[in-house]
Short mmCIF file of C-alpha atoms in Angstrom, two decimals:
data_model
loop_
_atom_site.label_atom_id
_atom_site.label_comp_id
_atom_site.label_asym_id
_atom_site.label_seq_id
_atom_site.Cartn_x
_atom_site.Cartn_y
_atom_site.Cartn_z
CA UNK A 1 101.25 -109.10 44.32
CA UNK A 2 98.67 -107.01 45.64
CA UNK A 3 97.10 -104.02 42.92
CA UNK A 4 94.55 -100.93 43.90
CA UNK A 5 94.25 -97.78 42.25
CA UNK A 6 95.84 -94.30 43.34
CA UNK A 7 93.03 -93.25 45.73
CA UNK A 8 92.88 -96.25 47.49
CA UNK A 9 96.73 -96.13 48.15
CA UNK A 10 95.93 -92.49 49.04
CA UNK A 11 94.20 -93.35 51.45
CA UNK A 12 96.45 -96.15 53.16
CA UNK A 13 99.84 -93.60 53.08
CA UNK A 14 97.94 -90.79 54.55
CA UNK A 15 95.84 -92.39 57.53
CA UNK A 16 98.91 -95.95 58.08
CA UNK A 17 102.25 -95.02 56.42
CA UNK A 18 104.48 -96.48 58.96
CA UNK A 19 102.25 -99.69 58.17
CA UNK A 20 102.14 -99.16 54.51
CA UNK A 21 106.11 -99.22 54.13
CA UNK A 22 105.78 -102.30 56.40
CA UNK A 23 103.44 -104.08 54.02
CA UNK A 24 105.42 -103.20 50.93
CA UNK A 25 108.74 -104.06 52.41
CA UNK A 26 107.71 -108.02 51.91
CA UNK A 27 104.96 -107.51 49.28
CA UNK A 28 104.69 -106.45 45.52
CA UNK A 29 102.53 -103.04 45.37
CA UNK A 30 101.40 -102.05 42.25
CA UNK A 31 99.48 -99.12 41.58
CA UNK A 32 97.31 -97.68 38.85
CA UNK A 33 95.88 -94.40 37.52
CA UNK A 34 91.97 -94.46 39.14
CA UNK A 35 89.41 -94.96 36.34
CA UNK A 36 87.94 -91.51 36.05
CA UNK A 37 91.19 -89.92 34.41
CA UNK A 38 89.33 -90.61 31.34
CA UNK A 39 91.86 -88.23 29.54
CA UNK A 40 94.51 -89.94 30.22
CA UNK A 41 96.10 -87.64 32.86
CA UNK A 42 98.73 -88.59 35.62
CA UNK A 43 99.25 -88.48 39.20
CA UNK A 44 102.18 -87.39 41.23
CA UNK A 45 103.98 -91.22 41.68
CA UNK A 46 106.56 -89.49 44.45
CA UNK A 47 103.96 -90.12 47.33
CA UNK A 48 103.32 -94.02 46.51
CA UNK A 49 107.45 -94.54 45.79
CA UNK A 50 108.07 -92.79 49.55
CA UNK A 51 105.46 -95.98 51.01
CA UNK A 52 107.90 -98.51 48.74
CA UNK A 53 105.27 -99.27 46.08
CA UNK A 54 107.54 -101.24 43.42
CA UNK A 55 105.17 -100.68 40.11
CA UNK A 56 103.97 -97.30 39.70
CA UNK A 57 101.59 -97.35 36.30
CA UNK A 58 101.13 -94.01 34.32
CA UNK A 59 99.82 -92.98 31.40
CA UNK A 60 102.83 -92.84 28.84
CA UNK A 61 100.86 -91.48 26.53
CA UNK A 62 100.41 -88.08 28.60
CA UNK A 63 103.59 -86.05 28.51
CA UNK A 64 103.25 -83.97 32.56
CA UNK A 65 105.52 -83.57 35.32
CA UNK A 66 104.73 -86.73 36.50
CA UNK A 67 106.09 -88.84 33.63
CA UNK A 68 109.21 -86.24 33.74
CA UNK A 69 110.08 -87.75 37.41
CA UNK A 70 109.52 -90.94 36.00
CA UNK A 71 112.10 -90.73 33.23
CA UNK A 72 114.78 -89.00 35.54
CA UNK A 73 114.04 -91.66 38.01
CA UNK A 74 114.96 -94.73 35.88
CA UNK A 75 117.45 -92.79 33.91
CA UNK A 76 119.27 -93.49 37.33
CA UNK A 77 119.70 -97.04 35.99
CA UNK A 78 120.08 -96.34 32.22
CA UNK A 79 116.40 -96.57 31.75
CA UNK A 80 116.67 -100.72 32.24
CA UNK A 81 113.42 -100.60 33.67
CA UNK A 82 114.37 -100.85 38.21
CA UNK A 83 115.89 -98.92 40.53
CA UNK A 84 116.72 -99.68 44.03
CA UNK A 85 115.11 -98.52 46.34
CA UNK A 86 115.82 -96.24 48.97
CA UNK A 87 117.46 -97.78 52.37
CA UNK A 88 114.75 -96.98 54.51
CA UNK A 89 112.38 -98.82 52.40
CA UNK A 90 114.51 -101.68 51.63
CA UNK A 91 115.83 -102.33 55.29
CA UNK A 92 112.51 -101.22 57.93
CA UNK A 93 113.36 -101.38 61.76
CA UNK A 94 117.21 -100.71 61.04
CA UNK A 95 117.43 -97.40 59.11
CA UNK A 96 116.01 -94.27 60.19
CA UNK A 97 113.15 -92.51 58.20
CA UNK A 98 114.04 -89.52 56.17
CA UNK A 99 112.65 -87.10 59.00
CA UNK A 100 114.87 -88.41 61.72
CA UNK A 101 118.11 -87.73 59.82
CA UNK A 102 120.24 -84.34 59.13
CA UNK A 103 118.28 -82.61 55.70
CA UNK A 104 120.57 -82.25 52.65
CA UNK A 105 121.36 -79.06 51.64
CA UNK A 106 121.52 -78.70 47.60
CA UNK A 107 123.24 -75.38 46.33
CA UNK A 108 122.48 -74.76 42.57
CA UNK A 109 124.19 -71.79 40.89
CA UNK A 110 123.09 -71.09 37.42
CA UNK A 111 126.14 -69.55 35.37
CA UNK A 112 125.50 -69.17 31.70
CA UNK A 113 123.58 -70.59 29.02
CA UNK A 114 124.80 -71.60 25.21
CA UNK A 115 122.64 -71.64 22.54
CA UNK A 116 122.90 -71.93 18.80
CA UNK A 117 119.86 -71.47 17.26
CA UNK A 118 118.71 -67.65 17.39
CA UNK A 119 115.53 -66.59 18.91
CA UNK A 120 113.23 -64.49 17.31
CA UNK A 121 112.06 -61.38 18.50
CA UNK A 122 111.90 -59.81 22.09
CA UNK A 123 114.98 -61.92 23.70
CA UNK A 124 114.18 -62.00 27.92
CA UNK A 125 115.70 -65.28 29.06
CA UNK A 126 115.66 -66.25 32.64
CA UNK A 127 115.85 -70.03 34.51
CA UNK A 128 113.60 -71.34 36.80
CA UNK A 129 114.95 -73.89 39.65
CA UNK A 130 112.38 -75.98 41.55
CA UNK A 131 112.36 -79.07 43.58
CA UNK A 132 109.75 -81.97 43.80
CA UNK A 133 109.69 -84.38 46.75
CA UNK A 134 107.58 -86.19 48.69
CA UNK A 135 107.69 -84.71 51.80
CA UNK A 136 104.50 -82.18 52.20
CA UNK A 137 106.18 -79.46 54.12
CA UNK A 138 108.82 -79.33 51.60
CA UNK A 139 106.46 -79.57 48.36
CA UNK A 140 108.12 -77.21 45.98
CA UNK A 141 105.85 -78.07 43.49
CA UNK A 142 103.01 -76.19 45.63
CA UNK A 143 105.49 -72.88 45.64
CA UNK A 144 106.97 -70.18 43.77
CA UNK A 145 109.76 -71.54 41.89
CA UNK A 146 113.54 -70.07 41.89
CA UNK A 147 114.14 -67.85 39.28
CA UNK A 148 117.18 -65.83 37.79
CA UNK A 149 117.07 -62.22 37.02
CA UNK A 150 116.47 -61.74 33.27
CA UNK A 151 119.19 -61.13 31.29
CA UNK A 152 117.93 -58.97 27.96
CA UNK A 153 119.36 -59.17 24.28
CA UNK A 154 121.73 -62.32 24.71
CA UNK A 155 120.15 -65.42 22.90
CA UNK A 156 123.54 -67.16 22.29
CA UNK A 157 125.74 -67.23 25.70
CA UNK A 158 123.64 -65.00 28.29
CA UNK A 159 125.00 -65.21 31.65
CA UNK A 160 123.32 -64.92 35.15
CA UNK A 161 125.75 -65.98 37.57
CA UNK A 162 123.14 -66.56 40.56
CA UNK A 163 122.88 -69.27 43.35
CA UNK A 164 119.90 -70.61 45.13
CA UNK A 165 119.98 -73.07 48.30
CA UNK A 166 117.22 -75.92 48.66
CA UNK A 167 116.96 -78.15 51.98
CA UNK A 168 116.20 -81.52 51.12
CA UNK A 169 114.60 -84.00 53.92
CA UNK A 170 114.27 -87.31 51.22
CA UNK A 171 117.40 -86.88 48.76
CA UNK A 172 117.09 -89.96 47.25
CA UNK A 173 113.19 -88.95 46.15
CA UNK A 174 113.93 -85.54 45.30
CA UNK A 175 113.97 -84.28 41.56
CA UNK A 176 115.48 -80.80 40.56
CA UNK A 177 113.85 -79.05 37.39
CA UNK A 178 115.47 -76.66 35.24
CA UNK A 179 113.17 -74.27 32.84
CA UNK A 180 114.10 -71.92 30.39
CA UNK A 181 111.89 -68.99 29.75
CA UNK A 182 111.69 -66.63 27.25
CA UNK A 183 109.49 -63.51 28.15
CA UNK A 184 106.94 -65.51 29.01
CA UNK A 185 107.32 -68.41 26.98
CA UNK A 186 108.65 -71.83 27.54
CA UNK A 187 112.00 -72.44 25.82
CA UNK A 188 113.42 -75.81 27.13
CA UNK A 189 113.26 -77.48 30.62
CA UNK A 190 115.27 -80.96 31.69
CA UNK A 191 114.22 -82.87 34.51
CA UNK A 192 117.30 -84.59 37.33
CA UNK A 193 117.28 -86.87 40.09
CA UNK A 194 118.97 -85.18 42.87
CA UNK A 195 120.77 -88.66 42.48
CA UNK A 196 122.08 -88.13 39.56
CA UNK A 197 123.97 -84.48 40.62
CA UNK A 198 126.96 -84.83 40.99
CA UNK A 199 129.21 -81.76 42.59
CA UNK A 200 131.40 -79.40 39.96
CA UNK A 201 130.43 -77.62 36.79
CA UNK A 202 128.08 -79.16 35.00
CA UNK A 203 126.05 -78.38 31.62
CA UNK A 204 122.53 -79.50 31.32
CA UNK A 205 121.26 -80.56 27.99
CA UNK A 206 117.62 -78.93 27.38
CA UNK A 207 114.26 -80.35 26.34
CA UNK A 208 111.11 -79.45 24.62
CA UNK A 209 107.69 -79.86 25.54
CA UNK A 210 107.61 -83.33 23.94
CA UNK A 211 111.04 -84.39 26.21
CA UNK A 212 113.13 -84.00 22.62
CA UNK A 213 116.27 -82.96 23.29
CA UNK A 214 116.78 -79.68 22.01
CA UNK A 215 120.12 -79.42 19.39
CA UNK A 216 122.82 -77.25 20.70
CA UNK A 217 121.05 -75.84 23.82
CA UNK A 218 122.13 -76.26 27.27
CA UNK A 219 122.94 -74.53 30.78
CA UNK A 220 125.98 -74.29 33.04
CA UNK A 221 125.37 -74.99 36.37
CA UNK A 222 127.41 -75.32 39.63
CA UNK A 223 126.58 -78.04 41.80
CA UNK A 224 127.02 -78.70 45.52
CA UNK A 225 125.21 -80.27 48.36
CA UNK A 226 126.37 -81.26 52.26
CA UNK A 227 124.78 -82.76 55.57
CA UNK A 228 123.27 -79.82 57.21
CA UNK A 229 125.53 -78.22 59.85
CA UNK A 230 128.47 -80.65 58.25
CA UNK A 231 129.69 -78.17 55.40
CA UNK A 232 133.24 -78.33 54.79
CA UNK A 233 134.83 -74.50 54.22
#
């Protein structure tokens, strides 16, 4: 098994990844936060899963975006501890990279929310939708996220009823958040595989900043994705 820290794999995905995949294809790859995050922060783990690294250390003890990825990724697998990886990184030389193949087209429509517990005060609520992958040209992490109009004076069943369209070039890397906001304040989040969507109605169970499930709070959603150009109507 070979070990280096995050730089160093940094530096072998961005200048060899067609040899990195290669190398990781035959050989255990584990990576580890660089000594300097002294407080104990985290690094995006997308980029080192997309070059097939099997062991991906973070720092559990720091709650960030990166540990949410983490959890929705092996909550593909009832948290046993593996998942499988993705074809292209499992089978090199016989299936094509993510880039060579038709993107996936996710459609998320947010319906309603349903919420027991009151809020207090000024009651704004809108969701924000936004995608992490690995792919740099489709980093939604680096842009503006989706959001729903605000819908004013409705803290138990406010409805929005809106639908936003993501292209997706790496599917089975790709992570969908969901945020609550209140005015401007965070209410409840829950971070999915893309995975793990499956097509239909769907409610989404919220939680907080600590990734507690929040009692009695949750979304409706509407879920559907295609092949681009290969849309059924």
């Amino acid at each position: 098994m070979c070990s280096r820290d995050e730089n160093a794999s940094k530096r072998i995905f961005t200048n060899s990844p067609k040899e990195y995949r290669q190398f990781t294809s035959t050989n255990m790859v584990r990576i580890y936060p660089h000594g300097l995050r002294t407080n104990s922060a985290n690094y995006m783990p997308l980029d080192h899963w997309d070059v097939g690294a099997q062991m991906v250390a973070l720092n559990y003890q720091t709650i960030s975006v990166a540990m949410l990825i983490n959890w929705a990724q092996f909550a593909l697998n009832g948290r046993s501890g593996y998942v499988l990886k993705p074809a292209f990184l499992r089978l090199p030389g016989q299936v094509k990279l993510p880039k060579d193949l038709p993107k996936t087209m996710l459609q998320v429509t947010i319906l309603c929310g349903q919420f027991w517990k009151p809020f207090e005060g000024k009651v704004e609520l809108k969701v924000s939708t936004r995608v992490y992958c690995p792919d740099k040209e489709q980093r939604m992490d680096l842009k503006k996220p989706e959001s729903t109009k605000v819908v004013a004076d409705n803290g138990f069943n406010p409805v929005w009823n809106e639908t936003f369209t993501f292209d997706l070039s790496n599917p089975e890397l790709s992570f969908v958040q969901f945020t609550l906001v209140n005015a401007k304040d965070f209410v409840g989040h829950h971070m999915i595989s893309f995975q793990a969507m499956q097509r239909g109605v769907r409610h989404i169970n919220l939680f907080d900043h600590d990734n507690k499930p929040i009692p009695f709070a949750r979304i409706y959603v509407k879920i559907d994705h295609w092949l681009q150009g290969k849309r059924k109507t």
